[in-house]
Coordinates of C-alpha atoms in Angstrom, one line a residue:
Chain A
M1 CA 0.4 15.2 -38.4
A2 CA 3.9 14.0 -38.8
E3 CA 6.3 16.2 -36.9
R4 CA 10.1 16.6 -36.8
V5 CA 11.2 15.6 -33.3
A6 CA 14.5 14.8 -31.5
F7 CA 15.0 12.1 -28.8
I8 CA 18.0 12.2 -26.5
G9 CA 18.7 9.1 -24.4
L10 CA 17.9 5.6 -25.8
G11 CA 18.0 3.5 -22.6
V12 CA 15.5 0.9 -21.5
M13 CA 12.9 3.6 -21.2
G14 CA 13.9 6.1 -23.9
G15 CA 14.6 3.5 -26.6
P16 CA 11.0 2.1 -26.8
I17 CA 9.4 5.6 -26.1
A18 CA 11.2 7.0 -29.1
G19 CA 10.2 3.9 -31.1
H20 CA 6.5 4.8 -30.5
L21 CA 7.1 8.3 -31.9
A22 CA 8.7 6.8 -35.0
R23 CA 5.9 4.2 -35.4
A24 CA 3.3 7.0 -35.2
G25 CA 4.9 8.5 -38.3
H26 CA 7.1 11.2 -36.8
Q27 CA 10.5 12.0 -38.2
V28 CA 12.8 11.2 -35.3
T29 CA 16.5 12.3 -34.9
V30 CA 18.2 10.5 -32.1
Y31 CA 21.2 11.1 -29.9
N32 CA 22.8 8.8 -27.4
R33 CA 26.0 9.1 -25.4
T34 CA 27.0 5.6 -26.6
A35 CA 26.7 6.2 -30.4
S36 CA 26.4 2.5 -31.2
K37 CA 23.0 2.4 -29.4
A38 CA 21.7 5.2 -31.6
A39 CA 22.8 3.4 -34.7
R40 CA 21.0 0.2 -33.6
W41 CA 17.9 2.2 -32.8
V42 CA 17.9 3.7 -36.4
E43 CA 18.3 0.3 -37.9
Q44 CA 15.2 -0.8 -36.0
Y45 CA 13.0 2.2 -36.3
G46 CA 14.3 4.4 -39.1
G47 CA 14.9 8.1 -38.5
S48 CA 18.5 9.5 -38.2
T49 CA 21.3 10.0 -35.7
A50 CA 23.1 13.2 -34.7
Q51 CA 26.6 13.7 -33.3
T52 CA 25.5 16.0 -30.5
P53 CA 22.2 16.8 -28.7
A54 CA 22.3 20.3 -30.3
A55 CA 22.6 18.8 -33.8
A56 CA 19.7 16.4 -33.0
A57 CA 17.5 19.3 -31.8
A58 CA 18.1 21.6 -34.8
G59 CA 14.8 22.1 -36.6
A60 CA 12.7 19.9 -34.3
V61 CA 9.3 21.1 -33.0
A62 CA 9.8 19.0 -29.8
V63 CA 12.9 17.6 -28.1
F64 CA 12.6 14.7 -25.7
V65 CA 15.2 13.9 -23.0
C66 CA 15.3 10.6 -21.1
V67 CA 18.6 10.2 -19.3
G68 CA 19.9 9.3 -15.8
N69 CA 20.0 12.2 -13.4
D70 CA 20.1 16.0 -13.0
D71 CA 23.7 16.3 -14.2
D72 CA 23.0 14.0 -17.2
V73 CA 20.1 16.3 -18.2
R74 CA 22.2 19.4 -17.9
A75 CA 24.9 17.8 -20.1
V76 CA 22.4 17.3 -23.0
T77 CA 20.3 20.5 -22.6
T78 CA 22.1 23.6 -21.1
A79 CA 25.7 22.5 -21.8
P80 CA 27.4 24.2 -24.9
T81 CA 26.5 21.2 -27.2
G82 CA 23.1 20.7 -25.5
A83 CA 19.8 20.8 -27.2
L84 CA 18.9 24.4 -26.1
A85 CA 21.8 25.8 -28.1
E86 CA 20.0 24.8 -31.4
M87 CA 16.3 24.6 -30.5
R88 CA 14.2 27.0 -32.5
R89 CA 11.8 29.5 -31.0
G90 CA 8.4 28.0 -30.3
A91 CA 9.7 24.5 -29.9
V92 CA 9.2 22.6 -26.7
L93 CA 11.6 20.7 -24.6
V94 CA 10.2 17.6 -22.8
D95 CA 12.2 16.0 -20.0
H96 CA 11.1 12.4 -19.1
T97 CA 14.0 12.0 -16.7
T98 CA 13.1 11.8 -13.0
T99 CA 14.9 14.8 -11.6
S100 CA 14.7 17.5 -8.9
A101 CA 11.9 20.1 -9.2
T102 CA 14.7 22.6 -9.0
L103 CA 16.2 21.4 -12.2
A104 CA 12.8 21.5 -13.9
R105 CA 12.4 25.2 -12.9
E106 CA 16.0 25.9 -14.1
L107 CA 15.3 24.4 -17.5
A108 CA 11.9 26.2 -17.8
A109 CA 13.8 29.5 -17.2
A110 CA 16.6 28.7 -19.6
G111 CA 14.0 27.8 -22.2
R112 CA 12.0 30.9 -21.6
A113 CA 15.1 33.1 -22.2
R114 CA 15.4 31.5 -25.7
G115 CA 11.6 31.4 -26.5
V116 CA 11.5 27.6 -26.0
G117 CA 8.8 25.9 -24.0
F118 CA 9.5 23.3 -21.3
V119 CA 7.5 20.4 -19.8
D120 CA 8.9 18.2 -17.0
A121 CA 7.3 14.8 -17.7
P122 CA 8.6 12.0 -15.5
V123 CA 6.9 8.7 -16.1
S124 CA 5.7 5.6 -14.3
G125 CA 4.9 2.2 -15.6
G126 CA 8.5 0.9 -16.0
Q127 CA 10.0 -0.9 -19.0
P128 CA 6.8 -2.8 -19.8
G129 CA 4.9 0.4 -19.9
A130 CA 7.5 2.0 -22.2
E131 CA 7.4 -1.0 -24.5
Q132 CA 3.7 -1.4 -24.6
G133 CA 3.1 2.4 -24.8
T134 CA 1.0 2.4 -21.6
L135 CA 3.0 4.8 -19.5
T136 CA 1.7 7.4 -17.0
V137 CA 3.2 10.8 -17.6
M138 CA 3.1 13.4 -14.9
C139 CA 3.6 16.9 -16.4
G140 CA 4.6 20.3 -15.1
G141 CA 4.8 23.4 -17.3
E142 CA 2.8 26.3 -18.8
P143 CA -0.5 25.3 -20.3
D144 CA 0.6 26.3 -23.9
D145 CA 3.7 24.3 -23.7
Y146 CA 1.8 21.3 -22.3
A147 CA -0.8 21.6 -25.1
R148 CA 2.0 21.3 -27.7
A149 CA 3.6 18.3 -26.0
E150 CA 0.5 16.4 -25.2
P151 CA -0.5 14.9 -28.6
L152 CA 3.1 13.5 -28.9
L153 CA 3.0 12.1 -25.3
R154 CA -0.2 10.2 -26.2
C155 CA 1.8 8.1 -28.7
Y156 CA 3.1 6.1 -25.7
A157 CA 1.0 7.0 -22.6
R158 CA -2.3 5.7 -21.2
M159 CA -2.5 8.6 -18.8
V160 CA -1.1 12.1 -19.3
K161 CA -1.9 15.0 -17.0
R162 CA -0.6 18.5 -16.3
L163 CA -0.3 19.1 -12.6
G164 CA 0.8 22.7 -12.4
P165 CA 3.8 24.9 -13.4
A166 CA 7.3 23.6 -14.2
G167 CA 8.4 21.1 -11.5
S168 CA 4.9 19.8 -10.8
G169 CA 5.5 16.6 -12.8
Q170 CA 8.6 15.9 -10.7
L171 CA 6.8 16.6 -7.5
A172 CA 4.0 14.3 -8.4
K173 CA 6.5 11.5 -9.2
M174 CA 7.9 12.1 -5.7
V175 CA 4.4 11.6 -4.2
N176 CA 4.3 8.3 -6.1
Q177 CA 7.6 7.1 -4.8
I178 CA 6.8 8.1 -1.2
C179 CA 3.6 5.9 -1.4
I180 CA 5.7 3.0 -2.7
A181 CA 8.4 3.2 -0.1
G182 CA 6.1 2.7 2.9
L183 CA 3.8 0.3 1.1
V184 CA 6.5 -2.1 0.0
E185 CA 8.2 -2.1 3.4
G186 CA 4.8 -2.9 5.0
L187 CA 4.2 -5.7 2.5
A188 CA 7.7 -7.1 3.1
E189 CA 7.3 -7.1 6.9
A190 CA 3.9 -8.7 6.4
L191 CA 5.2 -11.5 4.2
H192 CA 8.3 -12.0 6.5
F193 CA 6.0 -12.3 9.5
A194 CA 3.8 -14.8 7.7
K195 CA 6.8 -17.0 7.0
Q196 CA 8.1 -16.7 10.6
A197 CA 4.6 -17.6 11.9
G198 CA 4.5 -20.8 9.8
L199 CA 1.6 -19.7 7.6
D200 CA 1.4 -20.4 3.9
P201 CA 1.9 -16.8 2.8
A202 CA 0.4 -17.3 -0.7
D203 CA -2.9 -18.5 1.0
V204 CA -2.9 -15.5 3.3
I205 CA -2.4 -13.1 0.4
E206 CA -5.3 -14.8 -1.4
V207 CA -7.5 -14.0 1.5
I208 CA -6.4 -10.4 2.4
S209 CA -5.9 -9.2 -1.2
K210 CA -9.6 -8.4 -1.5
G211 CA -9.7 -5.9 1.4
A212 CA -8.1 -2.9 3.1
A213 CA -4.6 -4.3 2.8
Q214 CA -4.8 -4.6 -1.1
S215 CA -2.3 -2.9 -3.3
W216 CA -0.8 -3.1 -6.8
Q217 CA 2.5 -4.2 -5.1
M218 CA 0.8 -7.0 -3.3
E219 CA -0.9 -8.3 -6.4
N220 CA 2.1 -7.9 -8.7
R221 CA 5.1 -8.6 -6.4
H222 CA 4.2 -11.0 -3.6
R223 CA 5.1 -14.1 -5.6
Q224 CA 8.6 -12.9 -6.5
M225 CA 9.1 -11.7 -2.9
L226 CA 8.2 -15.2 -1.5
E227 CA 10.6 -16.8 -4.1
G228 CA 13.4 -14.3 -3.3
R229 CA 13.6 -13.3 -6.9
Y230 CA 14.5 -9.7 -7.7
D231 CA 16.2 -9.7 -11.1
F232 CA 13.7 -7.5 -12.8
G233 CA 11.7 -4.3 -12.3
F234 CA 12.7 -0.9 -10.9
A235 CA 16.2 -1.0 -9.5
V236 CA 17.1 -0.1 -5.9
D237 CA 19.9 2.2 -7.2
W238 CA 17.3 4.2 -9.1
M239 CA 14.9 4.2 -6.1
R240 CA 17.7 5.6 -3.9
K241 CA 18.3 8.3 -6.5
D242 CA 14.6 9.3 -6.4
L243 CA 14.4 9.1 -2.6
G244 CA 17.5 11.3 -2.3
I245 CA 15.8 13.9 -4.5
L246 CA 12.5 13.9 -2.6
L247 CA 14.0 13.9 0.9
D248 CA 16.0 16.9 -0.2
E249 CA 12.8 18.5 -1.5
A250 CA 11.0 17.7 1.8
R251 CA 13.8 19.4 3.7
R252 CA 12.9 22.5 1.7
N253 CA 9.1 22.4 1.8
G254 CA 8.9 21.2 5.4
A255 CA 7.2 17.9 4.9
H256 CA 7.8 15.3 7.6
L257 CA 8.7 11.9 6.1
P258 CA 9.9 9.6 8.9
V259 CA 9.1 6.2 7.3
T260 CA 10.2 7.3 3.9
A261 CA 13.6 8.4 5.3
L262 CA 13.9 5.1 7.2
V263 CA 13.1 3.0 4.1
D264 CA 15.7 5.0 2.2
Q265 CA 18.2 3.7 4.8
F266 CA 16.9 0.2 4.4
Y267 CA 17.5 0.4 0.6
A268 CA 21.1 1.4 1.4
E269 CA 21.3 -1.9 3.3
V270 CA 19.9 -3.7 0.3
Q271 CA 22.7 -2.1 -1.8
A272 CA 25.2 -3.3 0.8
L273 CA 23.8 -6.8 0.3
G274 CA 24.7 -6.5 -3.4
G275 CA 21.1 -5.6 -4.4
G276 CA 21.6 -2.3 -6.2
R277 CA 20.2 -3.7 -9.4
W278 CA 17.4 -5.7 -7.7
D279 CA 13.7 -4.6 -7.9
T280 CA 12.4 -2.3 -5.1
S281 CA 10.4 -5.2 -3.6
S282 CA 13.8 -6.6 -2.4
L283 CA 13.2 -4.9 1.0
M284 CA 12.0 -8.4 1.7
A285 CA 15.6 -9.7 1.0
R286 CA 16.9 -7.4 3.8
L287 CA 14.5 -8.8 6.4
E288 CA 15.3 -12.4 5.3
A289 CA 19.1 -11.6 5.4
L290 CA 18.7 -10.5 9.1
K291 CA 17.1 -13.9 9.7
K292 CA 20.0 -15.8 8.1
T293 CA 22.5 -13.8 10.2
R294 CA 20.6 -14.7 13.4
S295 CA 20.5 -18.4 12.4
G296 CA 24.2 -18.3 11.5
R297 CA 25.1 -17.0 15.0
R298 CA 23.1 -19.8 16.7
S299 CA 24.8 -22.6 14.9
Chain B
M1 CA -30.9 -26.3 7.2
A2 CA -32.0 -24.3 10.2
E3 CA -29.7 -24.7 13.1
R4 CA -29.8 -23.7 16.7
V5 CA -26.9 -21.3 17.3
A6 CA -25.7 -18.9 20.0
F7 CA -24.2 -15.5 19.5
I8 CA -22.2 -13.7 22.2
G9 CA -21.3 -10.0 21.7
L10 CA -23.7 -7.7 19.8
G11 CA -21.4 -4.7 19.1
V12 CA -21.1 -2.9 15.8
M13 CA -19.7 -6.1 14.2
G14 CA -21.5 -8.8 16.2
G15 CA -24.9 -7.3 16.0
P16 CA -25.2 -7.3 12.2
I17 CA -23.3 -10.7 11.9
A18 CA -25.8 -12.3 14.2
G19 CA -28.6 -10.7 12.2
H20 CA -27.5 -12.4 9.0
L21 CA -27.6 -15.8 10.9
A22 CA -31.2 -15.0 12.0
R23 CA -32.2 -13.9 8.5
A24 CA -30.8 -17.1 7.1
G25 CA -33.4 -19.0 9.2
H26 CA -31.2 -20.1 12.1
Q27 CA -32.6 -20.1 15.6
V28 CA -30.3 -17.6 17.4
T29 CA -29.9 -17.2 21.2
V30 CA -27.9 -14.1 22.0
Y31 CA -26.0 -12.9 25.0
N32 CA -24.6 -9.4 25.6
R33 CA -22.8 -7.9 28.6
T34 CA -25.2 -5.0 28.4
A35 CA -28.5 -6.9 28.5
S36 CA -30.6 -4.0 26.9
K37 CA -28.6 -4.4 23.7
A38 CA -29.5 -8.1 23.5
A39 CA -33.2 -7.2 24.1
R40 CA -33.1 -4.6 21.2
W41 CA -31.4 -7.2 19.0
V42 CA -34.2 -9.7 19.6
E43 CA -36.8 -7.0 18.9
Q44 CA -35.2 -6.5 15.5
Y45 CA -34.3 -10.0 14.5
G46 CA -36.3 -12.5 16.6
G47 CA -34.6 -15.3 18.5
S48 CA -34.1 -15.2 22.2
T49 CA -31.8 -13.8 24.9
A50 CA -30.0 -15.7 27.7
Q51 CA -28.7 -14.5 31.1
T52 CA -25.2 -15.9 30.7
P53 CA -23.0 -17.1 27.9
A54 CA -23.4 -20.6 29.3
A55 CA -27.1 -20.5 29.1
A56 CA -27.0 -19.1 25.5
A57 CA -24.7 -22.0 24.5
A58 CA -26.8 -24.8 25.9
G59 CA -28.0 -27.0 23.1
A60 CA -26.4 -24.9 20.3
V61 CA -24.6 -26.7 17.4
A62 CA -22.4 -23.6 17.1
V63 CA -21.5 -20.7 19.4
F64 CA -20.1 -17.5 18.0
V65 CA -18.1 -15.0 20.0
C66 CA -17.4 -11.4 18.9
V67 CA -16.1 -9.3 21.8
G68 CA -13.2 -6.9 22.5
N69 CA -10.0 -8.6 23.5
D70 CA -8.4 -11.8 24.9
D71 CA -9.7 -11.2 28.4
D72 CA -13.2 -10.5 27.2
V73 CA -13.2 -13.7 25.2
R74 CA -12.0 -15.7 28.3
A75 CA -14.9 -14.1 30.3
V76 CA -17.5 -15.5 28.0
T77 CA -15.9 -18.9 27.1
T78 CA -13.6 -20.5 29.8
A79 CA -14.9 -18.6 32.8
P80 CA -17.4 -20.5 35.1
T81 CA -20.5 -19.0 33.4
G82 CA -18.8 -19.1 30.0
A83 CA -20.1 -20.9 26.9
L84 CA -17.8 -24.0 27.2
A85 CA -19.5 -24.9 30.5
E86 CA -22.7 -25.8 28.7
M87 CA -21.6 -26.6 25.1
R88 CA -22.6 -30.0 24.0
R89 CA -20.1 -32.6 22.6
G90 CA -19.7 -32.2 18.8
A91 CA -20.6 -28.5 18.8
V92 CA -18.2 -25.9 17.5
L93 CA -17.0 -22.6 19.1
V94 CA -16.2 -19.8 16.6
D95 CA -14.3 -16.7 17.8
H96 CA -14.6 -13.7 15.6
T97 CA -12.7 -11.5 18.0
T98 CA -9.2 -10.4 16.9
T99 CA -7.1 -12.0 19.6
S100 CA -3.6 -13.4 20.2
A101 CA -2.8 -16.7 18.5
T102 CA -2.0 -18.0 22.0
L103 CA -5.5 -17.5 23.1
A104 CA -6.8 -19.3 20.0
R105 CA -4.6 -22.3 20.9
E106 CA -5.8 -22.2 24.5
L107 CA -9.4 -22.3 23.5
A108 CA -8.8 -25.1 21.0
A109 CA -7.2 -27.1 23.8
A110 CA -10.1 -26.2 26.3
G111 CA -12.6 -27.3 23.7
R112 CA -10.8 -30.5 22.8
A113 CA -10.9 -31.5 26.5
R114 CA -14.7 -31.2 26.4
G115 CA -15.3 -32.7 22.9
V116 CA -16.0 -29.3 21.5
G117 CA -14.5 -28.0 18.2
F118 CA -12.9 -24.6 17.9
V119 CA -12.3 -22.2 15.0
D120 CA -10.6 -18.8 15.4
A121 CA -12.2 -16.6 12.8
P122 CA -11.2 -12.9 12.9
V123 CA -12.8 -10.8 10.1
S124 CA -11.9 -7.9 7.9
G125 CA -14.3 -5.6 6.0
G126 CA -15.4 -3.5 9.0
Q127 CA -18.9 -2.4 9.9
P128 CA -20.0 -2.0 6.3
G129 CA -18.8 -5.6 5.6
A130 CA -20.7 -6.9 8.6
E131 CA -23.9 -5.0 7.7
Q132 CA -23.8 -6.0 4.0
G133 CA -22.7 -9.6 4.8
T134 CA -19.5 -9.2 2.7
L135 CA -16.8 -9.9 5.3
T136 CA -13.6 -11.8 4.8
V137 CA -13.1 -14.5 7.5
M138 CA -9.6 -15.8 8.2
C139 CA -9.9 -19.2 9.9
G140 CA -7.7 -21.5 12.0
G141 CA -8.7 -24.9 13.3
E142 CA -9.0 -28.6 12.6
P143 CA -10.5 -29.4 9.1
D144 CA -13.5 -31.1 10.6
D145 CA -14.3 -28.1 12.9
Y146 CA -13.9 -25.7 10.0
A147 CA -16.2 -27.8 7.8
R148 CA -18.9 -27.5 10.4
A149 CA -18.5 -23.8 10.8
E150 CA -18.1 -22.8 7.2
P151 CA -21.7 -23.0 5.9
L152 CA -22.8 -20.7 8.8
L153 CA -19.9 -18.3 8.1
R154 CA -21.1 -18.1 4.5
C155 CA -24.3 -16.3 5.7
Y156 CA -22.3 -13.1 6.1
A157 CA -18.9 -13.5 4.3
R158 CA -17.8 -13.1 0.8
M159 CA -14.5 -14.8 1.5
V160 CA -13.9 -17.6 4.0
K161 CA -10.7 -19.7 4.2
R162 CA -9.0 -22.0 6.5
L163 CA -5.3 -21.1 6.8
G164 CA -4.1 -23.9 9.1
P165 CA -4.5 -25.1 12.7
A166 CA -5.9 -23.1 15.6
G167 CA -4.3 -19.6 15.7
S168 CA -3.8 -19.4 11.9
G169 CA -6.8 -17.1 11.4
Q170 CA -5.4 -14.7 14.0
L171 CA -1.9 -14.9 12.5
A172 CA -3.4 -14.1 9.0
K173 CA -5.2 -11.1 10.4
M174 CA -1.9 -9.9 11.9
V175 CA -0.4 -10.1 8.4
N176 CA -3.3 -7.9 7.1
Q177 CA -2.7 -5.3 9.8
I178 CA 1.1 -5.2 9.2
C179 CA 0.4 -4.4 5.5
I180 CA -2.0 -1.7 6.5
A181 CA 0.3 0.0 9.0
G182 CA 3.2 0.6 6.5
L183 CA 0.8 1.3 3.6
V184 CA -1.3 4.0 5.4
E185 CA 1.8 5.8 6.8
G186 CA 3.3 5.8 3.3
L187 CA 0.1 7.2 1.9
A188 CA -0.1 9.8 4.7
E189 CA 3.5 11.0 4.1
A190 CA 2.8 11.2 0.4
L191 CA -0.4 13.3 0.7
H192 CA 1.3 15.5 3.3
F193 CA 4.3 16.0 1.0
A194 CA 1.9 16.8 -1.9
K195 CA 0.3 19.6 0.2
Q196 CA 3.6 21.0 1.4
A197 CA 4.8 21.0 -2.2
G198 CA 1.8 23.1 -3.3
L199 CA 0.3 20.4 -5.6
D200 CA -3.4 19.7 -5.9
P201 CA -3.2 16.3 -4.1
A202 CA -6.5 15.0 -5.6
D203 CA -5.1 15.6 -9.1
V204 CA -1.9 13.7 -8.2
I205 CA -3.9 10.8 -6.8
E206 CA -5.9 10.6 -10.0
V207 CA -2.7 10.2 -11.9
I208 CA -0.8 7.8 -9.7
S209 CA -3.7 5.6 -8.7
K210 CA -3.5 3.6 -11.9
G211 CA 0.1 2.3 -11.2
A212 CA 2.6 0.9 -8.8
A213 CA 1.5 3.2 -5.9
Q214 CA -2.2 2.1 -6.1
S215 CA -3.9 0.6 -3.0
W216 CA -7.3 0.1 -1.5
Q217 CA -6.4 2.7 1.1
M218 CA -5.5 5.3 -1.6
E219 CA -8.8 4.7 -3.4
N220 CA -11.0 4.6 -0.3
R221 CA -9.3 7.0 2.1
H222 CA -7.4 9.8 0.3
R223 CA -10.5 12.2 0.2
Q224 CA -11.1 12.0 3.9
M225 CA -7.4 12.3 4.6
L226 CA -7.2 15.5 2.6
E227 CA -10.3 16.8 4.3
G228 CA -8.9 15.9 7.8
R229 CA -12.1 13.9 8.5
Y230 CA -11.6 10.7 10.6
D231 CA -15.0 10.2 12.4
F232 CA -15.6 6.7 10.8
G233 CA -13.9 3.4 10.0
F234 CA -11.6 1.3 12.1
A235 CA -10.6 3.1 15.3
V236 CA -7.0 3.8 16.2
D237 CA -7.6 2.3 19.7
W238 CA -8.5 -1.0 18.1
M239 CA -5.5 -0.8 15.7
R240 CA -3.2 -0.3 18.6
K241 CA -4.7 -3.4 20.3
D242 CA -4.0 -5.4 17.1
L243 CA -0.5 -4.0 16.8
G244 CA 0.3 -4.8 20.4
I245 CA -0.8 -8.4 19.8
L246 CA 1.2 -8.8 16.6
L247 CA 4.4 -7.1 17.9
D248 CA 4.2 -9.5 20.8
E249 CA 3.8 -12.4 18.4
A250 CA 6.8 -11.2 16.3
R251 CA 8.9 -11.1 19.5
R252 CA 8.1 -14.8 19.8
N253 CA 8.5 -15.9 16.2
G254 CA 11.5 -13.7 15.4
A255 CA 10.0 -11.6 12.7
H256 CA 11.7 -8.2 12.3
L257 CA 9.1 -5.4 11.9
P258 CA 10.8 -2.0 12.2
V259 CA 8.3 0.1 10.4
T260 CA 5.3 -1.6 11.9
A261 CA 6.7 -1.0 15.4
L262 CA 7.4 2.7 14.5
V263 CA 3.8 3.2 13.1
D264 CA 2.5 1.7 16.4
Q265 CA 4.2 4.5 18.2
F266 CA 2.8 7.1 15.7
Y267 CA -0.7 5.7 16.5
A268 CA 0.1 6.3 20.2
E269 CA 0.7 10.0 19.2
V270 CA -2.6 10.1 17.4
Q271 CA -4.2 8.8 20.6
A272 CA -2.4 11.6 22.5
L273 CA -3.9 14.1 20.0
G274 CA -7.4 12.8 21.1
G275 CA -7.8 10.5 18.1
G276 CA -8.3 7.1 19.8
R277 CA -11.7 6.8 18.0
W278 CA -10.5 8.2 14.7
D279 CA -10.1 5.9 11.6
T280 CA -6.6 4.4 11.1
S281 CA -6.0 6.8 8.2
S282 CA -5.6 9.6 10.8
L283 CA -1.8 9.0 10.7
M284 CA -2.2 12.0 8.3
A285 CA -3.5 14.1 11.2
R286 CA -0.3 13.5 13.1
L287 CA 1.8 14.8 10.3
E288 CA -0.5 17.8 9.9
A289 CA -0.4 18.5 13.7
L290 CA 3.4 18.6 13.6
K291 CA 3.1 21.3 10.9
K292 CA 0.7 23.3 13.0
T293 CA 3.1 23.1 16.0
R294 CA 5.9 24.5 13.8
S295 CA 3.7 27.3 12.4
G296 CA 2.6 28.1 15.9
R297 CA 6.2 28.5 17.1
R298 CA 7.0 30.8 14.2
S299 CA 4.2 33.2 15.0

């Protein structure tokens, strides 16, 4: 059934996600902080643009948000010209931004006060997942709100699941990022060791990638790590944002994350090397840079 | 073609490995420090026992070793009653023990002086891999020596590869263990966080196990980690042995392994908790123990 929906934030993730909604036949009104981007999106996919998030949200059964961080989300939702000002009762607000769980609970409460549902719905799968419509969506919210959002999420997701009340989607995304931090550092240290030991690291990966050391990161990142190529993927600046949020959450819930906290500091060193826009696998670049510094001292 | 071979060390790995050689039709003479184990093996698989490693090795075209550590290997190879004392020219010595690369090079040189080939061949795949004959074997040695050993290794391995000169198999196994150390700690921190955050960790794993956080460890260990069950798998005591060897090697080759070194210390804490025989996934038990200590203080 074609629905009237609004989409706020047409970046590398939001743009293609909104495109899938339009292609599925929904009537999409878009808003983007840089208006020219919204105009270009409408040229490509149809639909219409609005001057404010509130204007985009008026009359929509679902409003999607996909922006940068907690403050960006507030600016397009609870601010005076934000979506909540114009959302009708019974509509649902879906936030694809990776934010704190605290913000998700805040938005759920703000929605509830206006008779509007809320689902926090951070994604994984990156830009290729957004473009191909194969994202994973981790959801938090009331079962009724989730049930209304789910058929729309299926337009661009391979895996959609509700994990609990508002905030649960964000917390699940944090679990994902914690896995990745330790895993990528382990892989980087392993490849760095292989090079220092004089092995052919690609041969070694061929042998060990069938067993207990196997990972998606090993399969999909080892080549670029060995080439020192990081101009793609999920940027270190964004990873540091996510790690900041989750370390803060861990301080509240009492989880002990020694390696995750250490890897966050390593990513700060990657940023210092100029790698803020590099893929998260660039932890390898940090280890290799240390090597260069040592060689430099010797000569 | 049926060959006369010797097998030294009939532990949980060596026993079933030697069994596959016997089942393939080879004539196997076994030696084990505890002689009763060798007698039991012969009852099950046929072949014959010898009183010393040297006696087992006499007349064999290939001698396999699968014991505990560097010193155990020396005791059955280069010691006066060791295999090398009786191996014939043109035979090959294959060491399945996980040892230092230095020992592998030592044994290659000792073999060369007697006209005996050498292949270091540490394995991964654990006890199930040994029993099912699906091990991965990481080999180092001269191409000719490897070529002689390979058909025999195929009796119990799914993946066999030569990675370079003597020591390269051991170095590749180290790469494998480095990957695992960071990866398992990341997974443990993630599951610990999920519990502290009040999520259903099994639900979260279902969602994130299709994407960038996926790993063999996640798929094969998360259930036991959530249950706190570690009475199986690759023991922490053995992992610490391997980590000790590889951190020593890294000191020599200049590799920088900050998280691997830290996780080695965490495993020391698991040993202090009485977990020396627990599976490597018990890094989770350490995080959960910290929680109990905190709760204990509060009450």
